[in-house]
CSV table of C-alpha atoms in Angstrom, one decimal:
chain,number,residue,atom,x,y,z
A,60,UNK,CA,96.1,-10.0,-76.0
A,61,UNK,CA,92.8,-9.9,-74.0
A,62,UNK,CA,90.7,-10.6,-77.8
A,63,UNK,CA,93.2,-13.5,-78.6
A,64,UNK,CA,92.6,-14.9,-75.5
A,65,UNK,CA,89.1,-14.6,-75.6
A,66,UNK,CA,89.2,-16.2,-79.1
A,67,UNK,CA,91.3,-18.9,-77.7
A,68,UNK,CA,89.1,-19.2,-75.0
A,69,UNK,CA,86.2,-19.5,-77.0
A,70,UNK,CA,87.8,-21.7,-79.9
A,71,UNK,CA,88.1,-24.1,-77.3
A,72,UNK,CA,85.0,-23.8,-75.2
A,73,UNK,CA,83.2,-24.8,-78.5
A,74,UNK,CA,85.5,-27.7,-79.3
A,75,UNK,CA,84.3,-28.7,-75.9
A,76,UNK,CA,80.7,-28.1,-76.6
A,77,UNK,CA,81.0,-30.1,-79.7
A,78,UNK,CA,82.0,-32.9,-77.4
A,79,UNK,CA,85.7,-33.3,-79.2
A,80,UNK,CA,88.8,-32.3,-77.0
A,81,UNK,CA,90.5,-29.0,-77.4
A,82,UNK,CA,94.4,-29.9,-79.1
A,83,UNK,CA,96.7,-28.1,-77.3
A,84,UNK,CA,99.2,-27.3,-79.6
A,85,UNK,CA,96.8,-25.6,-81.4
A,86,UNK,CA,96.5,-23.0,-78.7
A,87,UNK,CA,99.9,-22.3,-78.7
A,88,UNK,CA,101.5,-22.4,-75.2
A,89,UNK,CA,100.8,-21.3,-72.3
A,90,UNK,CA,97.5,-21.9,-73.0
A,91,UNK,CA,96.5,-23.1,-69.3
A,92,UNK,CA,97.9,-20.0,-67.8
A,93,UNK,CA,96.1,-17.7,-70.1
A,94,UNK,CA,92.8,-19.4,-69.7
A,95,UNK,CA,92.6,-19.3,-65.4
A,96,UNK,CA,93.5,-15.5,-66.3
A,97,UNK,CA,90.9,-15.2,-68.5
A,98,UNK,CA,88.4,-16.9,-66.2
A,99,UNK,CA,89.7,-14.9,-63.5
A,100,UNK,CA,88.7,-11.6,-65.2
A,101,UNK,CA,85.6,-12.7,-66.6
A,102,UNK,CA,84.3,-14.0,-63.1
A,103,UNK,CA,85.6,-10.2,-62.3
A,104,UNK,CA,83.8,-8.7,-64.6
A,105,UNK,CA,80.5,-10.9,-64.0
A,106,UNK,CA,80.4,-9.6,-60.5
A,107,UNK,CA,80.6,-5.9,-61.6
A,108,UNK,CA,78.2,-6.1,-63.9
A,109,UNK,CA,75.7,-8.1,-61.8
A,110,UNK,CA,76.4,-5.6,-58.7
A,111,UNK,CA,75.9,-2.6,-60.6
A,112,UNK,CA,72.5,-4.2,-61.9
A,113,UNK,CA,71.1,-4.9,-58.8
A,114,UNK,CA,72.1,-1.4,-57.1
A,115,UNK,CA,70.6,0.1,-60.5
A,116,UNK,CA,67.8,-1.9,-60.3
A,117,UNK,CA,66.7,-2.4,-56.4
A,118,UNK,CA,68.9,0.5,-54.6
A,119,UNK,CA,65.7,3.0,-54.9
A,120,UNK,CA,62.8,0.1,-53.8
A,121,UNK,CA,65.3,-0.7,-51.1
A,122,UNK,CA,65.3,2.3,-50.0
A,123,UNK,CA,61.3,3.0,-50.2
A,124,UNK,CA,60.4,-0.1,-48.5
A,125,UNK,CA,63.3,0.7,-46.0
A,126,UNK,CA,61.4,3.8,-44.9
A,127,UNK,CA,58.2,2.7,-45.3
A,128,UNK,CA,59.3,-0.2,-42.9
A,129,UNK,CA,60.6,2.4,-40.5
A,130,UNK,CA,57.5,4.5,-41.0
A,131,UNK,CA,55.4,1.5,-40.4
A,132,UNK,CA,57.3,0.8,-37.3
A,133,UNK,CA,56.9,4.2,-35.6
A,134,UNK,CA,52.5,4.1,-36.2
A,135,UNK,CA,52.7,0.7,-34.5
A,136,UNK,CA,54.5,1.6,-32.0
A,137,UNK,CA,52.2,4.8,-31.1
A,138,UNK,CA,49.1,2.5,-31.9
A,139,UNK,CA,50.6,0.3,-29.0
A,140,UNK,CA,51.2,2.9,-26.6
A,141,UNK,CA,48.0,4.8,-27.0
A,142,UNK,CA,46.0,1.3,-27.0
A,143,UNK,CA,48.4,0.4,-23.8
A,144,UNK,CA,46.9,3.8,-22.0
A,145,UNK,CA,43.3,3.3,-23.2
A,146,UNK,CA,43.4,-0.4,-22.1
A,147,UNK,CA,44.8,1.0,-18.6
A,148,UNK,CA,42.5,4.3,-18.7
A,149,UNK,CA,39.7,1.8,-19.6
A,150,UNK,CA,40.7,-1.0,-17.2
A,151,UNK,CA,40.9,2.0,-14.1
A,152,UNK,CA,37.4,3.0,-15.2
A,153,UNK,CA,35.8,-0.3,-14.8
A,154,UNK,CA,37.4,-1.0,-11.7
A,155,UNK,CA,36.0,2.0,-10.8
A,156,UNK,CA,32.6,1.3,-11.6
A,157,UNK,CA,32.8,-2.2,-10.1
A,158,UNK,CA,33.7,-0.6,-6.5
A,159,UNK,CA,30.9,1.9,-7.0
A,160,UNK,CA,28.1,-0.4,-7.9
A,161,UNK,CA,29.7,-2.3,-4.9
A,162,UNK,CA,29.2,0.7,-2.8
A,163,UNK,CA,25.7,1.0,-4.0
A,164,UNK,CA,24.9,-2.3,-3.7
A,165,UNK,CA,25.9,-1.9,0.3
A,166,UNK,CA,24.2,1.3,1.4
A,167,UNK,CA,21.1,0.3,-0.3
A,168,UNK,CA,21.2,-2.8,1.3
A,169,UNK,CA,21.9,-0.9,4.9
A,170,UNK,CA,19.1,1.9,3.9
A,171,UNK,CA,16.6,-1.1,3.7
A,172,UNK,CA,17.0,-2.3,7.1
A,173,UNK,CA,17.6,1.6,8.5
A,174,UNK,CA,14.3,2.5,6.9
A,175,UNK,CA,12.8,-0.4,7.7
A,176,UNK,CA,13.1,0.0,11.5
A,177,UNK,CA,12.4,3.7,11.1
A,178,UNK,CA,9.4,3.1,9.7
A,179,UNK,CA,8.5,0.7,12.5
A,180,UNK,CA,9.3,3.6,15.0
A,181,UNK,CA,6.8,5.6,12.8
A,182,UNK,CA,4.4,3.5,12.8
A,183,UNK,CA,4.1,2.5,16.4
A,184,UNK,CA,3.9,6.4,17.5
A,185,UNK,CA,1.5,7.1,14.5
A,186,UNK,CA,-0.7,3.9,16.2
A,187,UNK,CA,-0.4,5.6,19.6
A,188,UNK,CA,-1.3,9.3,19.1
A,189,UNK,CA,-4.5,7.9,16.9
A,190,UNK,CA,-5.7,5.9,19.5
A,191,UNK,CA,-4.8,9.0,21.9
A,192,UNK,CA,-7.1,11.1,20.0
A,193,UNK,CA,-9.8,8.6,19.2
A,194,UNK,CA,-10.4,7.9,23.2
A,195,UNK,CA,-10.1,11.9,23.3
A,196,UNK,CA,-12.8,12.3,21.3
A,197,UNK,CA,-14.9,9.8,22.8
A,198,UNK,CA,-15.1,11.1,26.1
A,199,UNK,CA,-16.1,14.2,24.1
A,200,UNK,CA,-18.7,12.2,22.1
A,201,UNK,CA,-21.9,14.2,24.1
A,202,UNK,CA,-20.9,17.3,22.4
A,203,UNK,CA,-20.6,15.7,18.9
A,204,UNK,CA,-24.4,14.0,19.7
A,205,UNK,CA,-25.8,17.4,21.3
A,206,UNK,CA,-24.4,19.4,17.9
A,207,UNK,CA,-27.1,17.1,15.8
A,208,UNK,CA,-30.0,19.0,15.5
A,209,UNK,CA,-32.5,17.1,13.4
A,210,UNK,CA,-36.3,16.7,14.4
A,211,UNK,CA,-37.3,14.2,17.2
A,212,UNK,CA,-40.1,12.0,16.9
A,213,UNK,CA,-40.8,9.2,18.7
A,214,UNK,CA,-42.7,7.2,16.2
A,215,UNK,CA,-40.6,4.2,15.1
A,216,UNK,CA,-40.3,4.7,11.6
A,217,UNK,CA,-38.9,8.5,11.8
A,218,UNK,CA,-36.7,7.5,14.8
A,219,UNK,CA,-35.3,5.1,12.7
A,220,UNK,CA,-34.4,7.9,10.1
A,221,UNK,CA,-33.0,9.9,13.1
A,222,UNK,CA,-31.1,7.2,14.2
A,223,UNK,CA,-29.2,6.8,10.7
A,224,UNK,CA,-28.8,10.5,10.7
A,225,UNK,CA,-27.1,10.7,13.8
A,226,UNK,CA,-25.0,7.5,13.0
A,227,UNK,CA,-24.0,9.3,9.1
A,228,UNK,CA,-23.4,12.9,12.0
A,229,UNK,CA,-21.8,11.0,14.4
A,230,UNK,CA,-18.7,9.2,12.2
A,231,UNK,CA,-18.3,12.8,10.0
A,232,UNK,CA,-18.1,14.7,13.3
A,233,UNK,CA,-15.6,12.3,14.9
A,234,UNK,CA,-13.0,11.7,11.3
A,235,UNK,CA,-12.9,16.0,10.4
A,236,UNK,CA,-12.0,15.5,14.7
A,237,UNK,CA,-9.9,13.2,14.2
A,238,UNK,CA,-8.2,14.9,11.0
A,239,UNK,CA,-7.7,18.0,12.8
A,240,UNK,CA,-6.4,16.2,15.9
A,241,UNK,CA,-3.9,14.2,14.0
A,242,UNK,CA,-3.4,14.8,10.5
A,243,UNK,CA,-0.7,18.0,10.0
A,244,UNK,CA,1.3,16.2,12.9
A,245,UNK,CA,1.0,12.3,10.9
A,246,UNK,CA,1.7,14.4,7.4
A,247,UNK,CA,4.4,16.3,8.6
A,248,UNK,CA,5.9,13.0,10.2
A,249,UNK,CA,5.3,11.3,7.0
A,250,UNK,CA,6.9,14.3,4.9
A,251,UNK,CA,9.7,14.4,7.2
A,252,UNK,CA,10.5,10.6,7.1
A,253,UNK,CA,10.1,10.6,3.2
A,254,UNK,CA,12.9,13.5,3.1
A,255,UNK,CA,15.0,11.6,4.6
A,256,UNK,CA,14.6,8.7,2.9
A,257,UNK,CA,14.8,10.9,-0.5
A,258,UNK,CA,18.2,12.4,1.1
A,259,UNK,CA,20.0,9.2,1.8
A,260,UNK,CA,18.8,7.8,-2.0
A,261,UNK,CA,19.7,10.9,-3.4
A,262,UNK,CA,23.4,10.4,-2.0
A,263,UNK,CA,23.4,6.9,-4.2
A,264,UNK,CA,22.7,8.3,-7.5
A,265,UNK,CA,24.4,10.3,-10.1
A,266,UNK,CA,23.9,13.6,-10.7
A,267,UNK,CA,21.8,13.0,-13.8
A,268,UNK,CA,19.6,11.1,-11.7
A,269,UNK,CA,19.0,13.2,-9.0
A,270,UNK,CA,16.6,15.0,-10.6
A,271,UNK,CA,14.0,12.8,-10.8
A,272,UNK,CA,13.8,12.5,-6.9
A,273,UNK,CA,11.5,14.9,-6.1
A,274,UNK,CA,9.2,14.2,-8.9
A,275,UNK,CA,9.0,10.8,-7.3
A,276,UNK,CA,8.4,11.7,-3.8
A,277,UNK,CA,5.7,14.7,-4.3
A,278,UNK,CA,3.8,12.3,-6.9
A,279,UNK,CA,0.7,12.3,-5.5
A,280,UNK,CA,-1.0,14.0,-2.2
A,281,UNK,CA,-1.2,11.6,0.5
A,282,UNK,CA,-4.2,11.5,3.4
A,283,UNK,CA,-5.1,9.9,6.2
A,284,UNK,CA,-8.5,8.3,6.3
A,285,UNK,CA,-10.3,7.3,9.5
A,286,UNK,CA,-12.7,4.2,8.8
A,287,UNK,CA,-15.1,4.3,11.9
A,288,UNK,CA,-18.3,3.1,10.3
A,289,UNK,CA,-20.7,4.0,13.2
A,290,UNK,CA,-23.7,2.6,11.3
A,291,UNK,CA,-21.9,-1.3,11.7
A,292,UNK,CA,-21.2,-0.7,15.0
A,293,UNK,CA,-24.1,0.7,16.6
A,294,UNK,CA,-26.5,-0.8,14.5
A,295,UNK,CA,-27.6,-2.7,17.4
A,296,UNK,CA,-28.9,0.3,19.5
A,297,UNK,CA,-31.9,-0.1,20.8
A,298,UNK,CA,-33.2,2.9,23.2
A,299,UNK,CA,-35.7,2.9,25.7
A,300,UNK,CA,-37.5,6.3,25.9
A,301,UNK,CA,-40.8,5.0,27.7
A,302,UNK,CA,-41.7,7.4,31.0
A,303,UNK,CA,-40.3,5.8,33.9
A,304,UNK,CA,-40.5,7.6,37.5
A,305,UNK,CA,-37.4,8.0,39.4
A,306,UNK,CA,-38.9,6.6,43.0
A,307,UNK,CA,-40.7,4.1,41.6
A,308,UNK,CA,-40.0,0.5,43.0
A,309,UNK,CA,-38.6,-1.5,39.5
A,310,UNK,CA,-36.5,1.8,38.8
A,311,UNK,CA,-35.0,1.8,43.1
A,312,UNK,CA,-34.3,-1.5,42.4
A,313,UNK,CA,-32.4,-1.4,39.4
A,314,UNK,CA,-30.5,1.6,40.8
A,315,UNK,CA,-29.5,-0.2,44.3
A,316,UNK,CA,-30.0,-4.2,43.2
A,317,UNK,CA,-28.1,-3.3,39.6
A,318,UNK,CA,-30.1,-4.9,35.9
A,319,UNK,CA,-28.9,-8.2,36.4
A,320,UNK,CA,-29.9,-8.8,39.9
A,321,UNK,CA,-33.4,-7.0,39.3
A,322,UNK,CA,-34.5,-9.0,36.3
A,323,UNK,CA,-33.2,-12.4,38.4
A,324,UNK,CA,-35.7,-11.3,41.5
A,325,UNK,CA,-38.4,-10.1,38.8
A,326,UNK,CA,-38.2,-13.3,36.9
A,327,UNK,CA,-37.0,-15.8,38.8
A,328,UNK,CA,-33.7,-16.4,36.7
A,329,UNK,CA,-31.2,-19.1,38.0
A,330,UNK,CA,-28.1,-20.3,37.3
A,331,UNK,CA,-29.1,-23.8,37.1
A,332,UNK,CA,-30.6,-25.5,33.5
A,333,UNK,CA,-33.3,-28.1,33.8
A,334,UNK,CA,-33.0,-31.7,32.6
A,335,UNK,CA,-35.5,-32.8,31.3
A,336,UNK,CA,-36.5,-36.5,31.9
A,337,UNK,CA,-38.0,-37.9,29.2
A,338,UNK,CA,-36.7,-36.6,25.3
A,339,UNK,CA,-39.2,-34.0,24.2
A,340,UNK,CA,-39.7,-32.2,20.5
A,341,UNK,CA,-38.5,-28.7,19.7
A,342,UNK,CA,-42.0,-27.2,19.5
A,343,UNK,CA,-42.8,-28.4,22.3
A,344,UNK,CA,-40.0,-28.2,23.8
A,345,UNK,CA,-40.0,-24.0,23.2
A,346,UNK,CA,-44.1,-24.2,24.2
A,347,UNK,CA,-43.3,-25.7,27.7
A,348,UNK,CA,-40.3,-23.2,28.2
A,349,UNK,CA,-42.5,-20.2,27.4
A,350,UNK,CA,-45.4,-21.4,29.7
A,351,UNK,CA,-42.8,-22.2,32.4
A,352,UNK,CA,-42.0,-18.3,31.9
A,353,UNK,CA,-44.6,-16.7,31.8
A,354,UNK,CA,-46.0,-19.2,35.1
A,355,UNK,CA,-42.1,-17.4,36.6
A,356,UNK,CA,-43.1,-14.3,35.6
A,357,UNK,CA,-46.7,-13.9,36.9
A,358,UNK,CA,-45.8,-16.0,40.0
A,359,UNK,CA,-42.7,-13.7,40.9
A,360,UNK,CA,-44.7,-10.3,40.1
A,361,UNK,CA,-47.9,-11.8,42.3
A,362,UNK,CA,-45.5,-12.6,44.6
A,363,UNK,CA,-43.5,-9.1,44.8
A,364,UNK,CA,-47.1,-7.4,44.9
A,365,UNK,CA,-48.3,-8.8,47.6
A,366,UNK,CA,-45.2,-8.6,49.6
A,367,UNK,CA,-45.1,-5.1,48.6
A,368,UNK,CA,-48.2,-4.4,49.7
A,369,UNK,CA,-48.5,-6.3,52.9
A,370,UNK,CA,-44.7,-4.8,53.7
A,371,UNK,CA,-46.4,-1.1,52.7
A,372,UNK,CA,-49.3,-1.8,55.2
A,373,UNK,CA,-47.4,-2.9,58.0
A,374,UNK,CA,-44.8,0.4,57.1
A,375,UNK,CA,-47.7,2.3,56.9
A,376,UNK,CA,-49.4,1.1,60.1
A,377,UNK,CA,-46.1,1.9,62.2
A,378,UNK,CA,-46.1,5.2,60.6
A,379,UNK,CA,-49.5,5.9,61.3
A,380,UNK,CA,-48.7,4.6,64.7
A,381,UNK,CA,-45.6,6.7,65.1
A,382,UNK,CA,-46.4,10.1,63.3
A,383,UNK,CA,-49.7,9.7,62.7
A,384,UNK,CA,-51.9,9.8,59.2
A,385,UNK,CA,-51.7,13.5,58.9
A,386,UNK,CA,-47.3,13.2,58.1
A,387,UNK,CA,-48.3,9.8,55.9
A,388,UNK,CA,-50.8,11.8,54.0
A,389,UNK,CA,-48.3,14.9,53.0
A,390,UNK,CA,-45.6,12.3,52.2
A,391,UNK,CA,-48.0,10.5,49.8
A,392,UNK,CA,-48.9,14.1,48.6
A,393,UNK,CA,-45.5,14.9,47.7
A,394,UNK,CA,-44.8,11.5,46.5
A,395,UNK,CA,-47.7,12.4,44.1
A,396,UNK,CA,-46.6,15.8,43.3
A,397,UNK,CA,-43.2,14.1,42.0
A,398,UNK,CA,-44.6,12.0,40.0
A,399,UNK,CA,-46.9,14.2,38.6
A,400,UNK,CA,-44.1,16.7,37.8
A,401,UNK,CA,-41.6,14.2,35.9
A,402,UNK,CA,-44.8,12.8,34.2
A,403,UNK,CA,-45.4,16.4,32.7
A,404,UNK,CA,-42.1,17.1,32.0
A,405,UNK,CA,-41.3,14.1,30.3
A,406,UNK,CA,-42.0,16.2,27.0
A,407,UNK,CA,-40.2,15.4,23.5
A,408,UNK,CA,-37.2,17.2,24.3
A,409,UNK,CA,-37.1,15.2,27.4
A,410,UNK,CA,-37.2,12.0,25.3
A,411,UNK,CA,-34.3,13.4,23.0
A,412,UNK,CA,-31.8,14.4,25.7
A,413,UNK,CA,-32.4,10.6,27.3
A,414,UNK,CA,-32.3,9.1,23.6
A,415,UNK,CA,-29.0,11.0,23.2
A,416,UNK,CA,-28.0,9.8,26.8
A,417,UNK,CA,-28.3,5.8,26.0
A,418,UNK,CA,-27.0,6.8,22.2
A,419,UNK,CA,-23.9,8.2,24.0
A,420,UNK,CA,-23.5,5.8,26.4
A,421,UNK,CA,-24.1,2.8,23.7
A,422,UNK,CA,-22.0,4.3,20.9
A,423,UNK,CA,-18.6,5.4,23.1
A,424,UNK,CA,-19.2,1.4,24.8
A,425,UNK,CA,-19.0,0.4,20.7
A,426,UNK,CA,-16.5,3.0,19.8
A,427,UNK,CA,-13.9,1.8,22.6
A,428,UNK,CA,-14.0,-1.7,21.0
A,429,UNK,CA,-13.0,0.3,17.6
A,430,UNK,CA,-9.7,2.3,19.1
A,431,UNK,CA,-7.1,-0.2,18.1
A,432,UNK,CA,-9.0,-1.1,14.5
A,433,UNK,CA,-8.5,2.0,13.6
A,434,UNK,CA,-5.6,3.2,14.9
A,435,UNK,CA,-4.0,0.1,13.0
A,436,UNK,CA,-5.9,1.1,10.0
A,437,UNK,CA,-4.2,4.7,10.5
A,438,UNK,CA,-0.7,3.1,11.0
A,439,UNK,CA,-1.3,0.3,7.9
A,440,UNK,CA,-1.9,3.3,5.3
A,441,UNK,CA,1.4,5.5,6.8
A,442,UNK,CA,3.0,2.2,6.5
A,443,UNK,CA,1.9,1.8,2.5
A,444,UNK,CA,2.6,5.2,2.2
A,445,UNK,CA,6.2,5.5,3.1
A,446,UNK,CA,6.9,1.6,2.3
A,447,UNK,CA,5.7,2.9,-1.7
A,448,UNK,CA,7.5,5.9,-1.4
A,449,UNK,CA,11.0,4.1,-0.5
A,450,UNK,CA,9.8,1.5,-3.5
A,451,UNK,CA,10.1,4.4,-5.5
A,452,UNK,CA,13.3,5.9,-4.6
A,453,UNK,CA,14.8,2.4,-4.6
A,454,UNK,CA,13.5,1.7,-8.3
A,455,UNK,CA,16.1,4.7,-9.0
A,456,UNK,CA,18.7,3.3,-7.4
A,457,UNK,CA,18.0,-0.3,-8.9
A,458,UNK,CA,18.1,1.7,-13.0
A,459,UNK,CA,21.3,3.4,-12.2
A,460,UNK,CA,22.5,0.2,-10.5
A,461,UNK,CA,21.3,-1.2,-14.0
A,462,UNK,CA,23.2,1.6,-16.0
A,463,UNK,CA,26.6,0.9,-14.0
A,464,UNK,CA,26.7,-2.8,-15.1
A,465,UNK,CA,25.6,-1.8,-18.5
A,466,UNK,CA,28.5,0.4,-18.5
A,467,UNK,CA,31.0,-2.0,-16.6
A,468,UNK,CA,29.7,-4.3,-19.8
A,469,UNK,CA,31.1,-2.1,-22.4
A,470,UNK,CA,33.8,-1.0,-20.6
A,471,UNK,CA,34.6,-4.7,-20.3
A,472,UNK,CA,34.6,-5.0,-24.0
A,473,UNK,CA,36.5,-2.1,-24.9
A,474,UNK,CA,39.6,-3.6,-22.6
A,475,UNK,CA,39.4,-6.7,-24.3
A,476,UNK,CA,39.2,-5.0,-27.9
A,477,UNK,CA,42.1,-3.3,-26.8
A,478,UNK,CA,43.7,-5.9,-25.8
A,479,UNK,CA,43.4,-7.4,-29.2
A,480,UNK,CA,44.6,-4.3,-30.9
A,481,UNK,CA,47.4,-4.0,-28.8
A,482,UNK,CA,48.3,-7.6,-29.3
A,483,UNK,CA,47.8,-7.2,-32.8
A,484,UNK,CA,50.1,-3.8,-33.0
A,485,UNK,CA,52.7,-5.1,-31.3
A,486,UNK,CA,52.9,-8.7,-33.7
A,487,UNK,CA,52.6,-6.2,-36.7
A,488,UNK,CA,55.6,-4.1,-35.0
A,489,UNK,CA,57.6,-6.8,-34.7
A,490,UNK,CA,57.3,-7.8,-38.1
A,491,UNK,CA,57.9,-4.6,-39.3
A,492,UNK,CA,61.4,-4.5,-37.3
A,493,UNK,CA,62.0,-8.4,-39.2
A,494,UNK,CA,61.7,-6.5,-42.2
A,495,UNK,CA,63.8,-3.6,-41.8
A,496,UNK,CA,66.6,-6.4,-40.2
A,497,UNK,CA,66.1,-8.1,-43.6
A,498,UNK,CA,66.3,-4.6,-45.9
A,499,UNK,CA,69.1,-4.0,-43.9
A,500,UNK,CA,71.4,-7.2,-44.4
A,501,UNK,CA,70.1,-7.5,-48.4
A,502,UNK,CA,71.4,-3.5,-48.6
A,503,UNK,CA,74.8,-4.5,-46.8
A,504,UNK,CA,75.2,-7.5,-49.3
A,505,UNK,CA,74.3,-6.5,-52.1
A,506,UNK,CA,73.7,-2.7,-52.5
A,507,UNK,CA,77.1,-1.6,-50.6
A,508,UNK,CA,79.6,-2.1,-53.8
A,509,UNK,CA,83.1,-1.3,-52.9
A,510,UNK,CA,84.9,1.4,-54.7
C-alpha cells in the first residue's frame, strides 16, 4: 500500500513538476486522503532520520566542548580567586609600605630638629670647657715659658731666633695642654652623641640596612685641633732687657706715677692738638713736629734735672742740718752699694728670666684676646663633625626611603596587572558559562531524541 502510494505520490509530484495538473481519476480515489497520509509519514520519517544524524554526528563534540566548557569555567574561576587574593595580598602590602615610608618620613623629620638642638647643647658646653682650659692654661703660661730651654743671647739677630723658638714652644706646649685638658672628655662626648644619633637611625631602617651603620659612623678617626698661632699674635713683642735700677728716679716714677703719666711729665704730652695757622707741607710739616719734640723733650728733661737737683740740695741741706753729713754719707753708700749689686747681677740669666717675664706678660695679654677664636674653632669642627656624621646616617635613611617607593612602585603595578587579569578572568568566565548555557539548550533540542 505504502509503495503504491508512494508511486502515486510520486506520479503526481512529477506531473506537477512538468507544470501540467495531476488527473484525478487517474489516481483512483481517495487519492487526497492517501497523499496527507503519505506526507504525514514522510515528514515523520524526515525527522528521524535528521535527529538520528545530528545525535550521530554532534552528540560526541557536544559533549567534548560541554566539558571542556566546564573545565574552562572552573581554571577561570580559580585564576579569579587567586588573582582576587594577590590583588588584596598586594594591595595590603602597599598600603603597608605607604604608612611605613610615612613613618619614616616623620621621625626623620623629628630626628632632624632633636639632633639639631642637641647638637647645639653640644656645642655650647664643648665652646665653654675649651675656653675653660685655654684661660687655665694661661695663667699657667710661666711654666710653659720657663720649660724652654734654648740659649740666651742678647744680640738682636739670635734673640730674634729665640723669639721664634719660644713662639713654635710656646703654641706646641699649650695645644698637647690643651689636648690633654679636653680631648678624651670632647671625643667621648662626640662618640656618645654619634651613638645616639646612630641608635635612633638605626631604629628607621630595615634589617638589611642596619648593617652598614657602623661602617658609616667609625669611618674615619676624628680630632680636635687647637689653632693658636702664637707667632701672629705675638709677633709684635718687643722686650726691653736694658739694666734699669730699681730706686732710680724714671723707674719710682713709673712705679708710683704709672707709664702713661711718666712719659706725659717726661715729654710734655697733652691732650690738646695744635692748629696750625697758616697751611704748611707734609715735610715740613713732620720737620717742625720733630723739632717741636725734641725742643719738649730737652726742655722737660733740663727742666726735671734741675728741679731734681735743686730739690736734692735743699733735701740734702735739711738732712745735713737734721742728722748731720755722717747719716747722709752711709745712706748715699748704701744707695751705691744697691746699685752696684743689681748692676752686677744683671747677668744673662738675669736678662732671660725678665725677657720671659714681659714674654709672659705680653703673650697671655695676646692669648686672652684668642680664648673665644678658638674655643669657636673647637666647637665649629665638633659641629662639622657630628653635623657629617648625621649627613651620613641620614643618606641611609634617604636610600631605603628610596627603595620603599621603588617598591610601593612595583607593588602599584602588580595591583593594577592584577586587576586586569582579574577583569579579564572573570569576562572569559562568563563567557565560558554563555557557552555551556548554549551546549546546554542545542543538547536539549536537538540531541535529547524521544524514545
Amino acid at each position: 500500500m505504502r509503495v503504491c502510494r508512494a508511486t502515486q505520490v510520486l506520479f503526481a509530484r512529477m506531473k506537477q513538476k512538468q507544470g501540467l495538473p495531476a488527473h484525478q481519476a487517474a489516481l483512483g480515489e481517495g487519492f487526497s486522503t492517501r497523499m496527507a497520509e503519505f506526507q504525514n509519514f514522510e515528514r515523520k520519517f524526515e525527522e528521524c532520520l535528521s535527529k538520528s544524524a545530528v545525535k550521530t554526528k554532534f552528540g560526541q563534540h557536544t559533549e567534548r566542548a560541554k566539558n571542556i566548557s566546564v573545565e574552562l569555567k572552573a581554571v577561570l574561576d580559580q585564576v579569579l580567586i587567586r588573582g582576587m587574593k594577590n590583588k588584596a595580598d598586594r594591595s595590603q602590602q602597599r598600603d603597608e609600605e605607604r604608612d611605613r615610608l610615612d613613618y619614616v618620613a616623620k621621625q626623620l623629620a623629628l630626628l632632624e630638629v632633636e639632633t639639631k638642638e642637641q647638637i647645639h647643647r653640644m656645642v655650647e658646653e664643648v665652646e665653654r670647657k675649651v675656653a675653660h682650659a685655654l684661660n687655665e692654661e694661661i695663667r699657667c703660661l710661666s711654666i710653659v715659658v720657663d720649660e724652654f730651654d734654648r740659649p740666651f743671647h742678647p744680640d738682636a739677630l739670635l734673640l730674634n731666633v729665640y723669639k721664634k723658638e719660644l713662639h713654635s714652644h710656646v703654641e706646641n706646649g699649650l695645644g698637647k695642654n690643651l689636648q690633654t685638658r679636653c680631648n678624651t672628655t670632647l671625643l667621648n662626648c662626640v662618640e656618645r652623641t654619634s651613638d645616639e644619633m646612630k641608635g635612633k637611625i638605626a631604629a628607621l631602617l630595615p634589617m638589611e640596612s642596619k648593617a652598614h651603620v657602623s661602617s658609616v659612623v667609625s669611618r674615619r678617626e676624628f680630632g680636635i685641633h687647637y689653632s693658636l698661632d702664637c707667632s701672629n699674635s705675638c709677633a709684635e713683642f718687643r722686650e726691653d732687657i736694658e739694666f734699669k735700677f730699681s730706686f732710680g728716679i724714671i723707674t719710682l716714677m713709673r712705679r708710683f706715677l704709672g707709664t702713661a703719666k711718666t712719659k706725659s711729665t717726661l715729654f710734655g704730652y697733652s691732650n690738646r692738638i695744635p692748629v696750625p695757622m697758616t697751611p704748611m707741607t707734609p715735610s715740613n710739616e713732620m720737620a717742625d713736629k720733630e723739632e717741636e719734640l725734641m725742643l719738649n723733650v730737652i726742655s722737660n728733661v733740663a727742666s726735671i734735672t734741675s728741679k731734681s737737683v735743686v730739690a736734692v740740695v735743699i733735701v740734702m741741706g735739711m738732712f745735713w742740718r737734721a742728722v748731720g753729713w755722717r747719716l747722709i754719707a752711709i745712706g748715699g753708700s748704701v744707695y751705691g752699694a744697691l746699685y752696684l749689686y743689681e748692676r752686677v747681677t744683671w747677668t744673662n740669666k738675669a736678662r732671660e728670666r725678665s725677657f720671659k717675664q714681659q714674654y709672659v706678660d705680653y703673650a697671655s695679654r695676646k692669648l686672652r684676646l684668642l680664648v673665644d677664636l678658638t674655643s669657636s674653632s673647637c666647637s665649629h669642627q665638633v659641629r662639622q663633625e657630628l653635623i657629617s656624621t648625621f649627613s651620613r646616617l641620614c643618606h641611609l635613611v634617604d636610600e631605603s626611603k628610596g627603595e620603599l617607593q621603588d617598591h610601593i612602585l612595583d607593588l602599584e603595578k602588580d595591583v593594577s596587572r592584577l586587576e586586569e587579569v582579574s577583569s579579564k578572568a572573570k569576562t572569559l568566565r562568563n563567557k565560558a558559562g554563555w557557552i555551556d548555557n548554549e551546549l546546554e539548550i542545542f543538547m536539549r533540542n536537538y540531541l535529547m531524541l524521544d524514545d
